Short mmCIF file of C-alpha atoms and ligand atoms in Angstrom, two decimals:
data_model
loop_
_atom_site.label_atom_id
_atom_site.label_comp_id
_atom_site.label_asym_id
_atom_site.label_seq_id
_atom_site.Cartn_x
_atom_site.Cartn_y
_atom_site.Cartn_z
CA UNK S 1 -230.17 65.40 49.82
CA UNK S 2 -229.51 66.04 46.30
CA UNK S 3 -231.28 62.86 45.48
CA UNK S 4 -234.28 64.04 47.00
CA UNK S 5 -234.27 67.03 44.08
CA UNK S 6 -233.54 64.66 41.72
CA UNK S 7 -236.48 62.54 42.62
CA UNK S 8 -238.78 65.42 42.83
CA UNK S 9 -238.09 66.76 39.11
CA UNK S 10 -238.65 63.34 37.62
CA UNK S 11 -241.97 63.18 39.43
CA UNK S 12 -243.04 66.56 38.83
CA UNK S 13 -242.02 65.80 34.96
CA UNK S 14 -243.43 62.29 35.02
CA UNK S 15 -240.14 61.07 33.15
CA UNK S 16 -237.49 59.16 33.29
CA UNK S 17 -235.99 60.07 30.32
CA UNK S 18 -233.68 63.11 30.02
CA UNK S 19 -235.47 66.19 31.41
CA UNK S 20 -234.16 69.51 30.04
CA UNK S 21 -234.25 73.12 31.07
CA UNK S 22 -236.93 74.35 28.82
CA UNK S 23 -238.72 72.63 26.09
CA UNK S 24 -241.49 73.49 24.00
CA UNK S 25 -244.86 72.75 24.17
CA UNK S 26 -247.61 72.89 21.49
CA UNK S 27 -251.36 71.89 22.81
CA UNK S 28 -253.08 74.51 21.36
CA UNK S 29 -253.76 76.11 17.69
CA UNK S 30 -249.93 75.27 16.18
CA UNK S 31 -250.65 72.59 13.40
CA UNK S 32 -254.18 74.74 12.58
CA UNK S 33 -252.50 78.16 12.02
CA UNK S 34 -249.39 75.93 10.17
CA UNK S 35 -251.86 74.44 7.93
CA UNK S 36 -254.04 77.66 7.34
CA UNK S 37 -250.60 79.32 6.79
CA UNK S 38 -249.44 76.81 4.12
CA UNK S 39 -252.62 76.87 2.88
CA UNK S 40 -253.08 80.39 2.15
CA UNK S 41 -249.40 80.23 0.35
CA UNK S 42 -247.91 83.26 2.37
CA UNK S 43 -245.55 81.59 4.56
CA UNK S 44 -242.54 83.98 3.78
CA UNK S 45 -242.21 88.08 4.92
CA UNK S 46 -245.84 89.43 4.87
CA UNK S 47 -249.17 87.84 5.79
CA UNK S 48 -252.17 88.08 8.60
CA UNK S 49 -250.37 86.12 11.23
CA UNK S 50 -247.74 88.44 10.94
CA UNK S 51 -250.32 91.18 11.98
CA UNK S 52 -252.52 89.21 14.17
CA UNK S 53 -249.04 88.44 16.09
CA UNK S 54 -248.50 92.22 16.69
CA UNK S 55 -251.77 92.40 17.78
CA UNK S 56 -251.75 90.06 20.62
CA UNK S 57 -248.46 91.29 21.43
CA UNK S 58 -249.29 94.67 22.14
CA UNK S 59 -252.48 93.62 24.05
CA UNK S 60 -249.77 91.28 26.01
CA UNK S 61 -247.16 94.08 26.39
CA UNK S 62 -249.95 97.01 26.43
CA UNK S 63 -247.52 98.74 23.94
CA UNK S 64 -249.34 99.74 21.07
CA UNK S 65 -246.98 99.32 18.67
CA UNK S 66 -245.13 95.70 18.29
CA UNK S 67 -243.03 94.75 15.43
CA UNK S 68 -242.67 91.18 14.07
CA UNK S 69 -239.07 90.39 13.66
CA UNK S 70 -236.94 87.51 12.80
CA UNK S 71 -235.09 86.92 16.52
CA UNK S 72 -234.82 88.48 19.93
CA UNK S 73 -230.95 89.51 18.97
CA UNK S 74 -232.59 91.59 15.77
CA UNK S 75 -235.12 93.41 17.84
CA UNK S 76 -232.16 94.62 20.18
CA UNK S 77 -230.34 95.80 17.77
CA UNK S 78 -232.71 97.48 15.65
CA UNK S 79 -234.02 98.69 19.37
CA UNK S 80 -231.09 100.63 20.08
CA UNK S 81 -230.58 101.96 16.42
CA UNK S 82 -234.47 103.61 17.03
CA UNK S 83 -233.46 105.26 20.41
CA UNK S 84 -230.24 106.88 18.78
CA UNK S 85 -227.55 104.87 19.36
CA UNK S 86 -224.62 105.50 16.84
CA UNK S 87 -221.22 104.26 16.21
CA UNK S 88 -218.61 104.90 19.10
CA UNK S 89 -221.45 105.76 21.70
CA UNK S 90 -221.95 103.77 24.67
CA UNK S 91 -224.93 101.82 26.29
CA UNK S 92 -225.13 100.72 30.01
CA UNK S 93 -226.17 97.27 30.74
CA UNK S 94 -225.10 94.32 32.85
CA UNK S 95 -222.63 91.81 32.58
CA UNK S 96 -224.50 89.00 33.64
CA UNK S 97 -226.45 88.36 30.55
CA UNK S 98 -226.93 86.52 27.77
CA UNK S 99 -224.03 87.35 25.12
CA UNK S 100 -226.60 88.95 22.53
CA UNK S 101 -227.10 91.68 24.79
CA UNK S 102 -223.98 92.63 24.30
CA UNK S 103 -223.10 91.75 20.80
CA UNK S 104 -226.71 94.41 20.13
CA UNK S 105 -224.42 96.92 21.01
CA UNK S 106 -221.55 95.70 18.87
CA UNK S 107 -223.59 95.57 15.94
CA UNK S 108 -224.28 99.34 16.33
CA UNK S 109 -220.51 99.56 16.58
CA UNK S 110 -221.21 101.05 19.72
CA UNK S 111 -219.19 100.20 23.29
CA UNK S 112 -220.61 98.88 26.20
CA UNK S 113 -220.28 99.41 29.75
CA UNK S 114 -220.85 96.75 32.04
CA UNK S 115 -222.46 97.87 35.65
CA UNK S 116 -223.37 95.81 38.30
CA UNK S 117 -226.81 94.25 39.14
CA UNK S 118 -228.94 94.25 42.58
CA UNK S 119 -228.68 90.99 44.67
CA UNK S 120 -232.29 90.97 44.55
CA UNK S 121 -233.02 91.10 41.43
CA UNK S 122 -230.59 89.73 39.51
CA UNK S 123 -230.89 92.37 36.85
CA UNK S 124 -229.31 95.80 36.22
CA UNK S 125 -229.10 97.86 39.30
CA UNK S 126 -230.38 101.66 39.50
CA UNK S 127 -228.07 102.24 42.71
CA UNK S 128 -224.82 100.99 40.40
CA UNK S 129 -225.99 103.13 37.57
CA UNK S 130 -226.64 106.03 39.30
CA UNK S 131 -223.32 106.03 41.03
CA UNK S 132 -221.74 105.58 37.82
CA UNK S 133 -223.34 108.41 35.96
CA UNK S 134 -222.45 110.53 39.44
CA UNK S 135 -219.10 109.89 38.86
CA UNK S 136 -218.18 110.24 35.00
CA UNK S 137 -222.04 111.14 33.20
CA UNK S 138 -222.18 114.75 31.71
CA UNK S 139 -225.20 116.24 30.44
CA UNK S 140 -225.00 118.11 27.34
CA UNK S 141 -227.61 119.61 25.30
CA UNK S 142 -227.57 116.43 22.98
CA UNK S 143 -227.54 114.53 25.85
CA UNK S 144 -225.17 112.37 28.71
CA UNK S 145 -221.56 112.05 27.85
CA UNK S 146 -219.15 109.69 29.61
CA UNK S 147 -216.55 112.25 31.03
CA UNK S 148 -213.62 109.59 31.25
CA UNK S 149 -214.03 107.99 27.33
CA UNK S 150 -215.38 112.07 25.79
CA UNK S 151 -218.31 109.14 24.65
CA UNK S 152 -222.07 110.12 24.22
CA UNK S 153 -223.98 107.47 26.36
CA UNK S 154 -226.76 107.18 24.44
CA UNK S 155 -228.91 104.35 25.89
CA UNK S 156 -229.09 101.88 28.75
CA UNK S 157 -230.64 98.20 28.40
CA UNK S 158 -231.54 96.48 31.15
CA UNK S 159 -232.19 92.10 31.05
CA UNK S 160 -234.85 90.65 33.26
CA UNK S 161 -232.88 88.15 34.52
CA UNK S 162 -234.75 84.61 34.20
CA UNK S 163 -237.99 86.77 33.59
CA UNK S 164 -237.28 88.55 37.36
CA UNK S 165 -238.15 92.16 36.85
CA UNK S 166 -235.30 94.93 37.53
CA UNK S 167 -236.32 97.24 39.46
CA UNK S 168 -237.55 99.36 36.93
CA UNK S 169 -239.36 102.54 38.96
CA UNK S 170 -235.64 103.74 40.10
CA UNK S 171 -234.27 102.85 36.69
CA UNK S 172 -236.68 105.08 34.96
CA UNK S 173 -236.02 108.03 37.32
CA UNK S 174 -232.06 107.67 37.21
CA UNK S 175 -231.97 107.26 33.35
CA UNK S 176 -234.68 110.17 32.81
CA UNK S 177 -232.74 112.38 35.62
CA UNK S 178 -229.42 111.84 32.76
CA UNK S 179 -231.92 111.91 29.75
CA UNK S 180 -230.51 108.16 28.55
CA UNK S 181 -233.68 106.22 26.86
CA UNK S 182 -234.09 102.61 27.87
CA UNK S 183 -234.14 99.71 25.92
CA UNK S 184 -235.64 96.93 27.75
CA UNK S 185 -233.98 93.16 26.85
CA UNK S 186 -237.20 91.75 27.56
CA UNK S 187 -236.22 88.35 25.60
CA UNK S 188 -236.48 86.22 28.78
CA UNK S 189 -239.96 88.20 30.44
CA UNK S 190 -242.58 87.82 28.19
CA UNK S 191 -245.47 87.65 30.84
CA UNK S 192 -243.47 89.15 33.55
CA UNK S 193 -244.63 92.36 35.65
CA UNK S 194 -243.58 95.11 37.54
CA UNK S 195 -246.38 97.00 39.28
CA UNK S 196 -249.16 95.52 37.64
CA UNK S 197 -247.86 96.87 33.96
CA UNK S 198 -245.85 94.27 31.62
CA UNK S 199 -242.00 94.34 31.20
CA UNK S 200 -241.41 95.67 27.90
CA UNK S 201 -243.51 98.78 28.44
CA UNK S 202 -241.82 100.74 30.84
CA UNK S 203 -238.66 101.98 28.47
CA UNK S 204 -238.68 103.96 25.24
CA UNK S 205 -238.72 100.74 23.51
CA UNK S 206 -238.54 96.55 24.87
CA UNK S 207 -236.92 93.51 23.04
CA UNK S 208 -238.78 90.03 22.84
CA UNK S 209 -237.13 86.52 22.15
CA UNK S 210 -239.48 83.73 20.44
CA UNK S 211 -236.56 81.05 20.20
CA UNK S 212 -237.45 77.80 21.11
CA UNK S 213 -235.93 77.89 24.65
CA UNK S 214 -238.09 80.69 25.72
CA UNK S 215 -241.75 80.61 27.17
CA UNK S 216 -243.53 80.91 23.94
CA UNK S 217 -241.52 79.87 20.76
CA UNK S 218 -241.93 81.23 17.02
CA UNK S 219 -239.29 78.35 15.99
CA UNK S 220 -237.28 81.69 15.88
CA UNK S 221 -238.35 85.44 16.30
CA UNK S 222 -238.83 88.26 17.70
CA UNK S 223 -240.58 91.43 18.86
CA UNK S 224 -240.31 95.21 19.09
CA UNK S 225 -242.59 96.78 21.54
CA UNK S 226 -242.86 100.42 22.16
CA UNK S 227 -245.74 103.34 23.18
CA UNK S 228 -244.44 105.81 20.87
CA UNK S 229 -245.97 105.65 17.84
CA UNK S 230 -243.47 107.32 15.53
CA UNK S 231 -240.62 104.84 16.74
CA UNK S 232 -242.98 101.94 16.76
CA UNK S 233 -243.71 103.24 12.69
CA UNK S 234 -239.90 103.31 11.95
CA UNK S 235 -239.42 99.84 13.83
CA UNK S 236 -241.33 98.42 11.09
CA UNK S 237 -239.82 100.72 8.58
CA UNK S 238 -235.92 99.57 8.97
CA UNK S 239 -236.55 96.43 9.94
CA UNK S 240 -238.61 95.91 6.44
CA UNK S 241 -235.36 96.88 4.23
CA UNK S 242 -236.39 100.80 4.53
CA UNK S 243 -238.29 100.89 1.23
CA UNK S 244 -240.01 103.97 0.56
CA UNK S 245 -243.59 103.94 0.76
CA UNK S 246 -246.01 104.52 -1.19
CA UNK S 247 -244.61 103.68 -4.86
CA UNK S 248 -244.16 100.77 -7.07
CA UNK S 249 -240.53 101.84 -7.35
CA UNK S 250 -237.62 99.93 -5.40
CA UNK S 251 -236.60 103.56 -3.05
CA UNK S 252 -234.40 102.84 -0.38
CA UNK S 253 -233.16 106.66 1.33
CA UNK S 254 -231.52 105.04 4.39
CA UNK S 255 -229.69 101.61 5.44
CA UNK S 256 -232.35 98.99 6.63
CA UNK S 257 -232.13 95.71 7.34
CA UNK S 258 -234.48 92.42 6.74
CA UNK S 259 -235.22 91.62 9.79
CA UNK S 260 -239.02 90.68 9.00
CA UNK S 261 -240.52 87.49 10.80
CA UNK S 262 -242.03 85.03 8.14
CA UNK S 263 -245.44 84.43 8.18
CA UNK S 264 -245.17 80.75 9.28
CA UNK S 265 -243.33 81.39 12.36
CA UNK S 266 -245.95 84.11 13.10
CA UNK S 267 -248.53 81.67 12.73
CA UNK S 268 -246.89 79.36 15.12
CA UNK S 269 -246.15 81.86 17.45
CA UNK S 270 -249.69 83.31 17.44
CA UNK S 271 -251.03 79.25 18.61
CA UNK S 272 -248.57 79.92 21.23
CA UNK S 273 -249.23 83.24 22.40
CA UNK S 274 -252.86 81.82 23.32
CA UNK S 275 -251.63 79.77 25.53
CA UNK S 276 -249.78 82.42 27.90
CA UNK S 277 -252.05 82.78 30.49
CA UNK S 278 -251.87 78.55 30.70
CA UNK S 279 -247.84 78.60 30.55
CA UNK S 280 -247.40 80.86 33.50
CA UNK S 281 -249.98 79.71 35.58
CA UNK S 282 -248.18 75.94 35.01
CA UNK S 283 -245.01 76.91 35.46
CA UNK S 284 -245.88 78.94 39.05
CA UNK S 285 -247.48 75.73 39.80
CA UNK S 286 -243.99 74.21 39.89
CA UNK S 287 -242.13 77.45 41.28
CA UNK S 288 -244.70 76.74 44.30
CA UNK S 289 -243.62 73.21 44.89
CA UNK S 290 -240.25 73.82 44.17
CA UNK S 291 -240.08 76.49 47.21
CA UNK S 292 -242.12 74.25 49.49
CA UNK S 293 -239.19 72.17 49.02
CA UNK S 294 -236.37 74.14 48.73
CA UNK S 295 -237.34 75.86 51.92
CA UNK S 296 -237.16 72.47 53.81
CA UNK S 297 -233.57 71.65 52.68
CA UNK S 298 -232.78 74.86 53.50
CA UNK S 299 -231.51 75.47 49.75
CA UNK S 300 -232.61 79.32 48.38
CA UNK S 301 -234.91 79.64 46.05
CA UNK S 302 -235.32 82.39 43.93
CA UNK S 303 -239.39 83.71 44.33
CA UNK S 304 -240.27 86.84 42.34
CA UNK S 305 -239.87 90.47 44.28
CA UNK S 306 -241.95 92.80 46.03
CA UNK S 307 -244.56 94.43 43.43
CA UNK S 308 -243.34 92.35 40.72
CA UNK S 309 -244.73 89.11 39.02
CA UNK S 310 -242.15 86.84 36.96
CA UNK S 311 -242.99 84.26 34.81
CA UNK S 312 -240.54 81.69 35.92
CA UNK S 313 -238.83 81.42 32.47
CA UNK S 314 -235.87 79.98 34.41
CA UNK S 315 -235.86 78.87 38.22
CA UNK S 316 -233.07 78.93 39.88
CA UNK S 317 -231.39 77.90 43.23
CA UNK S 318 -228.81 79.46 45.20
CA UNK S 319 -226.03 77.95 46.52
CA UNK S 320 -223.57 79.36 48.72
CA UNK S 321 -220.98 76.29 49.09
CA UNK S 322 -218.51 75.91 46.31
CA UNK S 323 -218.64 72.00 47.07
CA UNK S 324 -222.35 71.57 46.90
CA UNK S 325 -222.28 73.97 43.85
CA UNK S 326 -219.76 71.49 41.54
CA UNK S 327 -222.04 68.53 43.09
CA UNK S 328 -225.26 69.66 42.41
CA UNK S 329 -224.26 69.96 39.14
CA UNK S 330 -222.33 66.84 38.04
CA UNK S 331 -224.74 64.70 39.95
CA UNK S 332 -227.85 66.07 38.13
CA UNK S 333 -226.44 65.79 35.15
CA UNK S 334 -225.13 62.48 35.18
CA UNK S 335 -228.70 61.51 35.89
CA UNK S 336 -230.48 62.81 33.47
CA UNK S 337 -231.86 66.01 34.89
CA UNK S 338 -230.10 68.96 32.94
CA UNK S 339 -229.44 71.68 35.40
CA UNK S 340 -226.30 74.80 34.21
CA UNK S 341 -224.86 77.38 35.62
CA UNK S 342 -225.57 81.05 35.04
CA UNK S 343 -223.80 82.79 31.84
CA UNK S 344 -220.16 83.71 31.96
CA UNK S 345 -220.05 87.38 33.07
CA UNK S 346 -219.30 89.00 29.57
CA UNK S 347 -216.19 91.09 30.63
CA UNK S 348 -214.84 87.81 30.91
CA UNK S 349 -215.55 87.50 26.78
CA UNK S 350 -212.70 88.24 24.69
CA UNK S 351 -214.50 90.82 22.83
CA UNK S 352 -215.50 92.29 25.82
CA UNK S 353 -212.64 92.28 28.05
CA UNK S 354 -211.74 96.27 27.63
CA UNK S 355 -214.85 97.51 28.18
CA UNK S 356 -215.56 99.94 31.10
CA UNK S 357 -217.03 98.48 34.01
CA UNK S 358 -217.77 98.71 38.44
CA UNK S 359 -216.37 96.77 40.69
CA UNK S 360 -219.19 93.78 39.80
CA UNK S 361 -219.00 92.84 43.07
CA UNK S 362 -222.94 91.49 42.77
CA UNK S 363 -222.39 89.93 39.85
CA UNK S 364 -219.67 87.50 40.51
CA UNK S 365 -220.99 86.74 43.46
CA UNK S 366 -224.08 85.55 42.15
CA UNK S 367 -222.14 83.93 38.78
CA UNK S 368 -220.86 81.32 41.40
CA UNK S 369 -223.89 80.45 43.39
CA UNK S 370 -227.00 80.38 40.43
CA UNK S 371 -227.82 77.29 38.93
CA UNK S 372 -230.67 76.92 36.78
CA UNK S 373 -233.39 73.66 37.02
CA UNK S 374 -235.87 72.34 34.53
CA UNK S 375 -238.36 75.22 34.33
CA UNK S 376 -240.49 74.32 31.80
CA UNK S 377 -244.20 73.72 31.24
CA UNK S 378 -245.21 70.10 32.43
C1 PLP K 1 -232.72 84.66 24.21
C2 PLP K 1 -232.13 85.96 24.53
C3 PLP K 1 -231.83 86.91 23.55
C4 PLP K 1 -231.82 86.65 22.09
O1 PLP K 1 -232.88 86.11 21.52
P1 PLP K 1 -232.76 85.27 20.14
O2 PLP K 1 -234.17 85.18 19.74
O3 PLP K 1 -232.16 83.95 20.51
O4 PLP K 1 -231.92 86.05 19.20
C5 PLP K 1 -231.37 88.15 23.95
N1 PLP K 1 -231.19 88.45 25.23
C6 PLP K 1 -231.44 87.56 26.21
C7 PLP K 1 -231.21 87.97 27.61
C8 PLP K 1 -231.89 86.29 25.90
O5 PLP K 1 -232.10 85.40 26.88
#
């Protein structure tokens, strides 16, 4: 059986060769913009692709106000600084992540606590965070304290899971019922929606990745959307080294950082961004087969949920036997096709071992069944 997969993703790929999870791929305006970019001598923190990035992104994101920065990890950092996080709060999010979810808290010196995520979805559950705020949240006129740690819980950040929306209606009313602001890790859904509007729109502020593993690369950066104008202004403000405006004078009044995307990888991402509608189109090409045939081996599958659209960064099957798991995934690998399992759950991490957290009962169930395929654009 699991040479018939392995058959099917080096036809689908039209390779022999090693076929990976996600590569890039650059058929559009790349060398043009590199070579106007070059050209024009601003390759470094300011220039037009910089702005004409921001400008596609917030047509993308319908946010209208994006800021360029230098990686997904900066712009959720910086993304919880805007919202108010401060040192010794605590943000909600999930444990099965990426580790730069986490470690955006821990550069804010700020703890986080790990709740558990819908079957579904994959991503932060409403139910789980509702139940936990029933039990130990406490509003107080600066907002929702954690009754067990005397800790303001200042924000919650939610991951789209493999670019599979969270269920984000129900996460909006549980986090505005205890007045916490959301900060969207968005770094895996550019493209993805939940009721017709894009992830990254729905919190107080959303986090974009542009590494080169994503859907659309930058070589590296990243992206701050938000619909408030006065955080979208002091985005750009701290992440640009918090100098004063308007003098000639180096004024800095506040701690900022340089975070600020060079113009080159703006101009590389902005060939990219073009090509959006033609990346997720592809790649749902290939979640379409892959179900078709999934379905028949009676292997799960995971499709996108009701009222949402993902953009099949990663696909992923489900496997419920611990045998076929371990098989699956030496077997593909040994020939060629790279398939991995999900992330370690990050209360497993050292540095996150002592953080406050459910039961996870979702969670590691799901950390021993996902395996990810080749996703990427053919
Ligand atoms: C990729 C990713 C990031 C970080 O993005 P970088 O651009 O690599 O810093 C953050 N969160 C999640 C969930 C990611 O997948």
């Amino acid at each position: 059986m699991f040479e018939d997969i392995i058959k099917l993703i080096k036809n689908k790929y039209n390779s022999e060769n090693y076929i990976s999870l996600h590569e890039p791929v650059f058929r559009g305006n790349e060398k043009k913009y590199l070579e106007e970019c070059i050209d024009s001598t601003y390759v470094s923190s300011v220039g037009s692709f910089v702005d004409k990035f921001e400008n596609l992104m917030n047509d993308i994101t319908q946010t209208n106000r994006t800021t360029a920065v230098v990686n997904g990890t900066a712009a959720l950092q910086a993304g919880l600084r805007l919202v108010g996080v401060k040192k010794n709060d605590e943000v909600i999010t999930q444990a099965l992540t990426f580790v730069a979810t986490a470690n955006a808290i821990a550069y804010n010196n700020a703890h986080p606590i790990f709740l558990d995520i819908d079957l579904d979805t994959m991503g932060l559950s409403p139910d789980a965070v509702s139940d936990f705020l029933e039990e130990f949240g406490e509003i107080r006129e600066d907002g929702c304290y954690n009754k067990s740690s005397g800790r303001k819980i200042s924000a919650c950040m939610p991951m789209h899971t493999f670019g599979f929306p969270v269920h984000l209606d129900e996460l909006v009313k549980v986090c505005d019922l205890w007045k916490i602001p959301i900060v969207e890790d968005a770094a895996e859904s550019l493209g993805s929606e939940y009721k017709g509007k894009p992830t990254g729109s729905y919190g107080e502020v959303g986090a974009f990745s542009f590494n080169g593993n994503k859907i659309v690369t930058a070589g590296a950066g990243g992206a701050i959307t938000t619909n408030n104008i006065k955080i979208g202004e002091r985005a750009k403000f701290l992440t640009t080294t918090a100098k004063e405006p308007g003098t000639i004078e180096f004024i800095h009044n506040e701690l900022g950082y340089n975070f600020r995307m060079p113009n080159i990888n703006a101009a590389l991402a902005c060939a990219q961004l073009e090509q959006l509608p033609v990346f997720l189109d592809n790649k749902r090409s290939l979640a379409k087969d892959y179900e078709l045939f999934f379905r028949e081996k009676g292997i799960k599958f995971r499709t996108e949920t009701n009222n949402t659209k993902a953009n099949y960064w990663l696909m992923c099957v489900e496997l419920e036997n611990k045998s076929d798991y371990d098989y699956f995934l030496k077997h593909t690998n040994d020939s060629k096709v790279m398939t991995r399992p999900v992330w370690e759950l990050m209360f497993k991490l050292p540095m996150y071992n002592n953080c406050q957290r459910d039961s996870q009962k979702n969670a590691l169930f799901l950390k021993e069944r996902i395996i990810n395929i080749p996703s990427g654009v053919r």
